[in-house]
Short mmCIF file of C-alpha atoms in Angstrom, two decimals:
data_model
loop_
_atom_site.label_atom_id
_atom_site.label_comp_id
_atom_site.label_asym_id
_atom_site.label_seq_id
_atom_site.Cartn_x
_atom_site.Cartn_y
_atom_site.Cartn_z
CA MET A 218 -0.31 7.98 -31.73
CA THR A 219 1.68 6.76 -34.73
CA PRO A 220 0.67 3.56 -36.58
CA THR A 221 3.58 1.67 -34.99
CA ASP A 222 2.64 2.63 -31.42
CA PRO A 223 -0.06 -0.06 -30.94
CA TRP A 224 2.32 -2.66 -32.36
CA ARG A 225 5.10 -1.59 -30.00
CA ALA A 226 2.73 -1.52 -27.04
CA GLY A 227 1.48 -5.00 -27.91
CA LEU A 228 5.02 -6.32 -28.28
CA LYS A 229 6.05 -4.80 -24.95
CA GLU A 230 3.03 -6.29 -23.20
CA GLY A 231 3.67 -9.67 -24.80
CA LEU A 232 7.29 -9.65 -23.65
CA LYS A 233 6.25 -8.72 -20.12
CA GLN A 234 3.68 -11.50 -20.05
CA GLY A 235 6.17 -14.06 -21.37
CA LEU A 236 8.91 -13.01 -18.97
CA GLY A 237 6.45 -13.01 -16.09
CA GLN A 238 5.30 -16.52 -16.94
CA GLY A 239 8.89 -17.75 -17.15
CA LEU A 240 9.87 -16.22 -13.81
CA ARG A 241 6.78 -17.67 -12.18
CA LEU A 242 7.98 -21.14 -13.11
CA LEU A 243 11.59 -20.53 -12.08
CA LEU A 244 11.34 -18.65 -8.78
CA PRO A 245 10.00 -20.28 -5.60
CA GLN A 246 8.69 -16.91 -4.34
CA CYS A 247 6.27 -16.67 -7.26
CA ARG A 248 3.43 -18.45 -5.52
CA PHE A 249 0.43 -16.72 -4.04
CA GLU A 250 0.74 -18.60 -0.76
CA ARG A 251 4.16 -16.93 -0.33
CA SER A 252 2.87 -13.44 -1.12
CA ILE A 253 1.84 -10.63 1.21
CA PHE A 254 -0.62 -8.03 -0.07
CA LEU A 255 -1.60 -4.74 1.52
CA LEU A 256 -5.14 -4.10 0.27
CA ALA A 257 -6.21 -0.54 0.93
CA HIS A 258 -7.26 2.79 -0.59
CA MET A 259 -5.28 5.94 -1.30
CA ARG A 260 -4.19 8.16 1.58
CA CYS A 261 -4.72 5.71 4.44
CA GLY A 262 -1.19 5.41 5.80
CA SER A 263 -0.24 2.54 3.52
CA THR A 264 3.17 3.92 2.52
CA ALA A 265 4.73 3.76 5.99
CA LEU A 266 3.24 0.31 6.66
CA SER A 267 4.53 -0.91 3.29
CA ASN A 268 8.00 0.36 4.13
CA ILE A 269 8.00 -1.44 7.47
CA LEU A 270 7.20 -4.70 5.69
CA CYS A 271 9.65 -4.13 2.85
CA SER A 272 12.52 -3.22 5.18
CA ARG A 273 12.68 -6.86 6.24
CA PRO A 274 15.21 -9.08 4.44
CA ASP A 275 12.64 -11.87 4.08
CA ILE A 276 10.17 -9.67 2.13
CA SER A 277 10.83 -8.43 -1.42
CA GLY A 278 9.00 -5.29 -2.48
CA TYR A 279 8.87 -1.52 -2.24
CA GLY A 280 5.21 -0.43 -2.31
CA GLU A 281 2.60 -0.12 -5.04
CA ALA A 282 3.73 -1.90 -8.21
CA HIS A 283 0.54 -1.33 -10.27
CA ILE A 284 0.34 -5.00 -11.29
CA ARG A 285 -2.95 -6.42 -12.58
CA TYR A 286 -3.57 -9.70 -10.77
CA ASP A 287 -5.33 -11.72 -13.42
CA GLY A 288 -3.46 -15.03 -13.11
CA PRO A 289 -0.36 -16.73 -11.65
CA ALA A 290 1.94 -14.97 -14.14
CA ALA A 291 1.17 -11.68 -12.37
CA LEU A 292 3.70 -12.62 -9.69
CA GLY A 293 6.39 -12.99 -12.35
CA ARG A 294 5.50 -9.50 -13.61
CA LEU A 295 5.77 -8.27 -10.02
CA VAL A 296 9.34 -9.61 -9.87
CA VAL A 297 10.15 -7.83 -13.14
CA ASN A 298 8.71 -4.60 -11.74
CA GLN A 299 10.72 -4.89 -8.54
CA ALA A 300 13.92 -5.75 -10.40
CA ARG A 301 13.57 -2.70 -12.65
CA ARG A 302 13.46 -0.53 -9.52
CA GLY A 303 16.30 -2.30 -7.74
CA SER A 304 13.99 -3.67 -5.05
CA PHE A 305 13.94 -7.40 -5.81
CA ARG A 306 15.56 -9.63 -3.18
CA PRO A 307 16.30 -13.04 -4.72
CA GLY A 308 16.72 -14.67 -1.31
CA ALA A 309 13.51 -13.30 0.20
CA ALA A 310 10.84 -15.81 1.18
CA HIS A 311 7.93 -13.52 0.33
CA LEU A 312 6.83 -11.10 -2.40
CA PHE A 313 4.99 -7.94 -1.38
CA ASP A 314 2.67 -5.58 -3.20
CA LYS A 315 0.34 -2.78 -2.18
CA ILE A 316 -2.95 -2.61 -4.09
CA LEU A 317 -5.04 0.57 -3.98
CA HIS A 318 -7.18 0.36 -7.14
CA ASP A 319 -9.91 -2.00 -8.29
CA ARG A 320 -8.36 -2.40 -11.74
CA HIS A 321 -5.49 -4.31 -10.15
CA ASP A 322 -7.46 -6.88 -8.12
CA ALA A 323 -10.93 -7.02 -9.73
CA GLN A 324 -9.94 -10.10 -11.77
CA ALA A 325 -8.01 -11.85 -9.01
CA PRO A 326 -7.84 -15.62 -9.63
CA PRO A 327 -8.76 -18.13 -6.92
CA GLY A 328 -5.09 -18.64 -6.03
CA PHE A 329 -4.79 -14.95 -5.10
CA PHE A 330 -6.74 -15.67 -1.91
CA ALA A 331 -4.06 -18.04 -0.64
CA ALA A 332 -1.85 -15.00 0.00
CA ARG A 333 -1.58 -13.22 3.34
CA ALA A 334 -3.64 -10.02 3.23
CA ILE A 335 -3.48 -6.87 5.34
CA PHE A 336 -6.54 -4.64 4.95
CA LEU A 337 -6.12 -0.97 5.89
CA ALA A 338 -8.74 1.81 5.83
CA ARG A 339 -9.19 5.38 7.01
CA ARG A 340 -12.27 7.46 7.81
CA PRO A 341 -13.90 9.03 4.72
CA GLY A 342 -13.55 12.75 5.50
CA PRO A 343 -9.76 12.85 6.02
CA SER A 344 -9.22 10.37 3.17
CA ILE A 345 -11.20 12.42 0.65
CA ARG A 346 -9.49 15.68 1.64
CA SER A 347 -6.07 14.04 1.46
CA ILE A 348 -6.75 12.50 -1.96
CA ARG A 349 -7.68 15.91 -3.34
CA ASP A 350 -4.66 17.57 -1.72
CA LEU A 351 -2.34 14.91 -3.16
CA PHE A 352 -3.56 15.25 -6.75
CA ARG A 353 -3.66 19.03 -6.51
CA GLY A 354 -0.05 19.01 -5.32
CA ILE A 355 1.18 16.87 -8.21
CA GLY A 356 -0.66 18.88 -10.86
CA ARG A 357 -3.34 16.26 -11.60
CA GLU A 358 -6.29 17.96 -9.96
CA ASP A 359 -8.51 17.15 -12.95
CA GLU A 360 -8.53 13.47 -11.89
CA TYR A 361 -10.36 14.36 -8.66
CA PRO A 362 -11.71 17.87 -9.32
CA ASP A 363 -14.14 17.90 -6.39
CA ASP A 364 -15.03 16.02 -3.22
CA ALA A 365 -17.68 14.01 -5.05
CA ALA A 366 -15.10 12.52 -7.43
CA ALA A 367 -12.78 11.54 -4.57
CA ALA A 368 -15.74 10.15 -2.62
CA ARG A 369 -16.77 7.96 -5.56
CA TYR A 370 -13.29 6.42 -5.62
CA TYR A 371 -13.38 5.93 -1.85
CA VAL A 372 -16.82 4.31 -1.72
CA THR A 373 -16.16 2.09 -4.73
CA ARG A 374 -12.81 0.96 -3.33
CA LEU A 375 -14.22 0.17 0.12
CA ASP A 376 -16.99 -1.86 -1.49
CA ALA A 377 -14.35 -3.85 -3.41
CA LEU A 378 -12.27 -4.33 -0.26
CA ALA A 379 -15.30 -5.74 1.56
CA ARG A 380 -15.80 -8.30 -1.21
CA LEU A 381 -12.12 -9.24 -1.16
CA TRP A 382 -12.13 -9.58 2.62
CA ALA A 383 -14.90 -12.15 2.44
CA ARG A 384 -12.87 -14.33 0.05
CA PHE A 385 -9.74 -14.63 2.18
CA PRO A 386 -9.69 -17.38 4.82
CA PRO A 387 -9.79 -15.94 8.36
CA ASP A 388 -6.26 -17.17 9.06
CA ARG A 389 -4.89 -15.38 5.95
CA ARG A 390 -6.25 -11.87 6.62
CA VAL A 391 -6.07 -9.09 9.18
CA GLY A 392 -7.74 -5.68 9.18
CA LEU A 393 -6.79 -2.39 10.82
CA THR A 394 -7.54 1.30 10.61
CA PHE A 395 -5.34 4.31 10.10
CA GLY A 396 -6.47 5.68 13.48
CA ALA A 397 -5.45 2.54 15.35
CA LEU A 398 -2.13 2.40 13.52
CA ILE A 399 -1.06 5.91 14.52
CA ARG A 400 -2.47 5.67 18.05
CA ASP A 401 -0.43 2.58 18.93
CA PRO A 402 1.75 1.40 16.04
CA GLU A 403 3.59 -1.20 18.12
CA ALA A 404 0.34 -2.87 19.17
CA GLU A 405 -1.04 -2.95 15.62
CA LEU A 406 2.21 -4.30 14.20
CA SER A 407 2.18 -7.00 16.86
CA ARG A 408 -1.41 -7.87 15.93
CA ILE A 409 -0.50 -8.13 12.22
CA SER A 410 2.48 -10.35 13.04
CA ALA A 411 0.40 -12.69 15.21
CA ALA A 412 -2.53 -12.91 12.78
CA LEU A 413 -0.37 -13.65 9.73
CA ARG A 414 2.34 -15.61 11.56
CA ILE A 415 5.15 -13.23 10.62
CA VAL A 416 8.30 -14.28 12.49
CA PRO A 417 10.17 -12.40 13.81
CA ALA A 418 7.46 -9.85 14.56
CA LEU A 419 7.27 -6.56 12.67
CA GLU A 420 9.15 -3.64 14.23
CA ASN A 421 8.22 0.02 14.06
CA ARG A 422 11.16 1.13 11.98
CA TYR A 423 11.97 1.18 8.31
CA VAL A 424 14.18 2.50 5.58
CA SER A 425 12.15 4.48 3.06
CA PRO A 426 13.51 3.80 -0.45
CA ALA A 427 13.03 6.34 -3.23
CA ALA A 428 10.80 3.91 -5.17
CA SER A 429 8.20 3.87 -2.40
CA ARG A 430 7.97 7.68 -2.31
CA ARG A 431 6.92 8.21 -5.92
CA GLY A 432 3.23 8.01 -5.15
CA GLY A 433 2.98 8.05 -1.39
CA ALA A 434 3.88 10.14 1.60
CA ALA A 435 4.73 9.71 5.23
CA ILE A 436 1.87 9.16 7.68
CA ARG A 437 0.49 12.38 9.06
CA ARG A 438 -1.11 12.49 12.48
CA LYS A 439 -4.00 14.57 13.73
CA ALA A 440 -3.55 16.15 17.13
CA ALA A 441 -6.33 15.08 19.48
CA VAL A 442 -8.51 17.82 20.98
CA SER A 443 -9.94 17.42 24.44
CA PRO A 444 -13.75 17.11 24.71
CA GLY A 445 -15.52 20.44 24.88
CA SER A 446 -12.78 22.38 23.14
CA SER A 447 -13.87 24.62 20.29
CA ARG A 448 -10.43 24.64 18.76
CA ALA A 449 -10.20 22.70 15.52
CA ALA A 450 -7.79 19.82 15.40
CA THR A 451 -4.51 20.59 13.67
CA THR A 452 -2.47 18.37 11.44
CA ARG A 453 1.26 17.99 11.31
CA PRO A 454 3.61 15.42 9.87
CA ALA A 455 4.52 12.46 12.02
CA MET A 456 7.94 12.58 10.40
CA PRO A 457 9.75 14.91 7.98
CA PRO A 458 8.72 14.36 4.35
CA CYS A 459 10.97 11.89 2.57
CA ARG A 460 12.25 13.96 -0.34
CA SER A 461 15.78 12.74 -0.94
CA THR A 462 16.64 9.98 -3.39
CA SER A 463 18.72 8.15 -0.79
CA PRO A 464 17.18 5.72 1.73
CA LYS A 465 15.69 7.42 4.78
CA ARG A 466 15.28 5.81 8.21
CA CYS A 467 11.82 6.42 9.64
CA ALA A 468 9.17 5.08 12.03
CA ILE A 469 5.46 5.59 12.62
CA ARG A 470 5.13 7.96 15.54
CA PRO A 471 2.11 7.39 17.79
CA ARG A 472 -0.49 10.12 18.23
CA ARG A 473 -0.49 11.73 21.67
CA PRO A 474 -3.33 13.91 23.04
CA ILE A 475 -2.59 17.58 23.55
CA CYS A 476 -3.80 18.71 26.98
CA ALA A 477 -6.11 21.73 26.98
CA SER A 478 -3.83 23.49 29.47
CA ARG A 479 -0.99 23.43 26.97
CA ARG A 480 -2.89 25.08 24.11
#
């Protein structure tokens, strides 16, 4: 790092903070009560659910923005982040962000809990394996070199999510699991819509923008195995991987049991 690097970094951060504060005062969307947050952990199906939400014209967002929510100006920084990626909708009633790491919500101010919150979680075994597979695939295996490292992230994040859950009013939060979402996506989307008063209700379809695919992937589903079968469950994608840079139309496909007679 050169001697000017800290100065440049400080200047950049100061400009972002100032711009964020200014936008917070100017834009009506920059209020926590008009925000929707997906609070979850890595590899739980959050990308597809984020895309469903962000495909609506009344919601501005694209996925995980990596914003630290430490005060009201954070929403202004969220707008800057979305605008840089071509995802900001000036006419949208709501701002959206997906939060997967404690460093982004550990210092959440009281106003943060006026937002609408969707909590999403997946069972530990598949989550830990998927986290390791993801980081191995992108050449960052050293961040989660073994199951224990991925498990520490998972346990710590779920503990943080439990604390956050307790701080949201019951009428501003809804919780679901990855398993329920892929078993019956329409039912879970309907439950989210009713709990958070999203009108019209969420539909199981979305356009997957390139920005949302930088850190996530499409939901994968595990084929169910009938009781008593010794065959291990197989995994396969619920939809083709979104690899192109152009928008891709997708939906969450429900899991269907595979009959033993068909194996």
